Amino acid sequence: MDRAVQRRFVGLTAAVAALGMTVTLSGCGSDTGSGDVTLRMVAADYGTGAENSSQKYWDDVAGRFEKENPGIDVEVSVYSWKDVDREVAEMVKAGRAPDIAQIGAYADYAEAGKLYTSAEMLAIRTEANFLPSLIEAGEVDNKTYGLPFVASTRLLFYNKGLFAKAGLGAPQTWDDIRSDATALKQDGVTYPLALPLGPEESQAETLMWLLSGGGGYTDDVGNYAIDSSANIAAFQWLKNNLVDKGLTGPVAPGKLDRAKAFEAFTEGEVGMLNGHPTLMQEAEKKGVEVGMVPLPGIEGPTKGSMGVADWMMGFKQNGHRVETGKFLDFVYEDENVLAFADRYDLLPVTSSASDAMAADSAHNPLHPFLSALPNAQLYPFGKTSWAQVSEMIKEKIGSAVEPGGNPEGVLVEIGSLARQAESTE
């Protein structure tokens, strides 16, 4: 039995036994369950301007939901990604929590007892439809509070034109990356391999290299293992074989942000880098023919990839449990999930929508990313310390590969600080 269904079934069975009455399974009751209700939702903007603002998507979804559910109104406020997490935090602190938030993190609110669990809000069919690797990342203390909203994965991108000119094939291993980067440098490529370890998103670049070296941020039981031997070996290899040999371009990795690396790729100045679907479209718009392969590993392609997910959550404060659940059930219907994924070239988080995307040839460019999603490794979102640890990584990891840098020393320092942050939560 699916874990989500199993948890829900056990809870409902206990309720039936305790109350001696029939329980309806098609949605959960609210704390009041009566009267007209206005749900207030805060969401992140995935658009790049007014023309493709996420506000348009949410206005459409809310309007259709209201027609089907008289008595429930939905007001959605959309904020930029730079502001949305802070806006929600300020609302919660001021005692004005939204009913629903679609933001980047949930664990702090879950630990503080401010969120409904998925089982308290969703119909069984909705809860059971999430991709297992994603819904498990939404757990705190074995209960799901964070609902994945959209996802993406990462692949190694390479410039087919530059590779063809140098007579190279797609890389499969770290040795391939080293030899290909060497050949690209000899051909005058500015960034044979772009390695963005600057503070913008170095926690993502770091995780990709850790995974390809057989490591990761946590061990098999979920404890921080940033300074594991596999992780240290991965960064030592990067320093010795790529950075020290001048194969990562004119900007030091610790000073190179993802946006700058992506821009250079679209300009044809980068041979290889780790990328996501949006970069694919931007590069091809500028005439760069993009090749994509799973992250090369020590002996061959990495079996898993890095995944990224954003989160939906329901706040308890206003007592709108049933109305929140009804709206979320509607949001996660295939039509709506696929519409959002299509709009922003992202991946759906439900099994049925993923199957529909995989079967649709119109989505062929996204299929490699979709194939990587079931085995994707996400950040340890369920740890309330993760936000702090992520900032530590952004601040310090670039120094691990700088001239005279000590990868082991940097990773040991970050690992120690991560364990301290976890122990104080």
Short mmCIF file of N, CA and C in Angstrom, two decimals, residues 7 101 105-122 127 135-148 311-316 328 332 382:
data_model
loop_
_atom_site.label_atom_id
_atom_site.label_comp_id
_atom_site.label_asym_id
_atom_site.label_seq_id
_atom_site.Cartn_x
_atom_site.Cartn_y
_atom_site.Cartn_z
N ARG A 7 -0.92 5.71 5.74
CA ARG A 7 -1.04 6.60 6.90
C ARG A 7 -2.47 7.08 7.06
N ALA A 101 0.03 28.78 1.47
CA ALA A 101 1.23 29.43 0.97
C ALA A 101 1.93 28.48 0.01
N ALA A 105 9.94 26.85 1.52
CA ALA A 105 10.26 26.02 2.67
C ALA A 105 9.06 25.93 3.60
N TYR A 106 8.95 24.81 4.28
CA TYR A 106 7.81 24.58 5.16
C TYR A 106 8.19 24.12 6.56
N ALA A 107 9.41 23.62 6.75
CA ALA A 107 9.75 22.88 7.97
C ALA A 107 9.61 23.72 9.24
N ASP A 108 10.02 24.97 9.19
CA ASP A 108 9.92 25.81 10.38
C ASP A 108 8.47 25.94 10.84
N TYR A 109 7.57 26.14 9.90
CA TYR A 109 6.16 26.29 10.26
C TYR A 109 5.58 24.97 10.79
N ALA A 110 6.04 23.86 10.19
CA ALA A 110 5.56 22.56 10.67
C ALA A 110 6.03 22.30 12.10
N GLU A 111 7.30 22.57 12.37
CA GLU A 111 7.83 22.35 13.72
C GLU A 111 7.12 23.23 14.75
N ALA A 112 6.68 24.39 14.32
CA ALA A 112 5.99 25.31 15.24
C ALA A 112 4.51 24.97 15.40
N GLY A 113 4.05 23.91 14.74
CA GLY A 113 2.66 23.48 14.89
C GLY A 113 1.67 24.35 14.15
N LYS A 114 2.11 25.05 13.12
CA LYS A 114 1.24 26.01 12.44
C LYS A 114 0.56 25.44 11.19
N LEU A 115 0.94 24.24 10.78
CA LEU A 115 0.43 23.70 9.52
C LEU A 115 -0.45 22.47 9.73
N TYR A 116 -1.42 22.31 8.82
CA TYR A 116 -2.15 21.05 8.74
C TYR A 116 -1.26 20.00 8.09
N THR A 117 -1.47 18.74 8.44
CA THR A 117 -0.82 17.66 7.71
C THR A 117 -1.59 17.43 6.41
N SER A 118 -0.94 16.75 5.49
CA SER A 118 -1.62 16.43 4.23
C SER A 118 -2.86 15.59 4.48
N ALA A 119 -2.78 14.66 5.44
CA ALA A 119 -3.91 13.78 5.73
C ALA A 119 -5.10 14.54 6.30
N GLU A 120 -4.85 15.69 6.92
CA GLU A 120 -5.94 16.50 7.47
C GLU A 120 -6.64 17.32 6.40
N MET A 121 -6.00 17.49 5.25
CA MET A 121 -6.56 18.37 4.21
C MET A 121 -7.05 17.64 2.99
N LEU A 122 -6.29 16.68 2.49
CA LEU A 122 -6.48 16.19 1.14
C LEU A 122 -7.34 14.95 1.06
N GLU A 127 -3.66 12.73 -2.16
CA GLU A 127 -2.47 12.45 -1.37
C GLU A 127 -1.68 11.29 -1.94
N ILE A 135 6.96 13.54 -2.20
CA ILE A 135 6.11 13.67 -1.02
C ILE A 135 6.87 13.29 0.24
N GLU A 136 7.81 12.35 0.13
CA GLU A 136 8.61 11.99 1.31
C GLU A 136 9.49 13.14 1.75
N ALA A 137 9.90 13.99 0.80
CA ALA A 137 10.71 15.15 1.16
C ALA A 137 9.90 16.21 1.89
N GLY A 138 8.58 16.05 1.92
CA GLY A 138 7.72 16.99 2.60
C GLY A 138 7.39 16.60 4.02
N GLU A 139 8.12 15.63 4.57
CA GLU A 139 7.80 15.10 5.89
C GLU A 139 8.62 15.74 7.00
N VAL A 140 7.98 15.92 8.14
CA VAL A 140 8.64 16.26 9.40
C VAL A 140 8.08 15.30 10.44
N ASP A 141 8.97 14.56 11.10
CA ASP A 141 8.56 13.58 12.11
C ASP A 141 7.53 12.60 11.53
N ASN A 142 7.78 12.15 10.31
CA ASN A 142 6.98 11.12 9.64
C ASN A 142 5.57 11.56 9.30
N LYS A 143 5.29 12.85 9.32
CA LYS A 143 4.01 13.38 8.86
C LYS A 143 4.27 14.38 7.75
N THR A 144 3.41 14.38 6.74
CA THR A 144 3.62 15.25 5.59
C THR A 144 2.95 16.60 5.81
N TYR A 145 3.76 17.64 5.77
CA TYR A 145 3.27 19.01 5.89
C TYR A 145 3.50 19.81 4.61
N GLY A 146 4.59 19.51 3.91
CA GLY A 146 4.91 20.21 2.68
C GLY A 146 4.43 19.41 1.48
N LEU A 147 3.57 20.00 0.67
CA LEU A 147 3.10 19.35 -0.54
C LEU A 147 3.94 19.85 -1.71
N PRO A 148 4.60 18.98 -2.44
CA PRO A 148 5.38 19.45 -3.59
C PRO A 148 4.46 20.13 -4.59
N TRP A 311 7.11 24.26 -2.57
CA TRP A 311 6.18 23.65 -1.62
C TRP A 311 4.89 24.43 -1.43
N MET A 312 3.82 23.67 -1.22
CA MET A 312 2.51 24.19 -0.89
C MET A 312 2.19 23.73 0.54
N MET A 313 1.54 24.60 1.31
CA MET A 313 1.20 24.24 2.70
C MET A 313 -0.07 24.95 3.12
N GLY A 314 -0.78 24.34 4.08
CA GLY A 314 -2.00 24.92 4.61
C GLY A 314 -1.82 25.31 6.07
N PHE A 315 -2.09 26.57 6.38
CA PHE A 315 -1.94 27.07 7.75
C PHE A 315 -3.22 26.86 8.55
N LYS A 316 -3.05 26.54 9.82
CA LYS A 316 -4.18 26.25 10.71
C LYS A 316 -4.92 27.50 11.22
N LEU A 328 -7.05 22.66 -2.61
CA LEU A 328 -5.82 21.96 -2.97
C LEU A 328 -6.12 20.72 -3.81
N TYR A 332 -4.44 20.27 -7.63
CA TYR A 332 -3.63 19.12 -8.02
C TYR A 332 -4.32 18.20 -9.04
N GLY A 382 13.15 18.69 5.07
CA GLY A 382 12.47 18.42 6.33
C GLY A 382 13.25 18.87 7.55
#
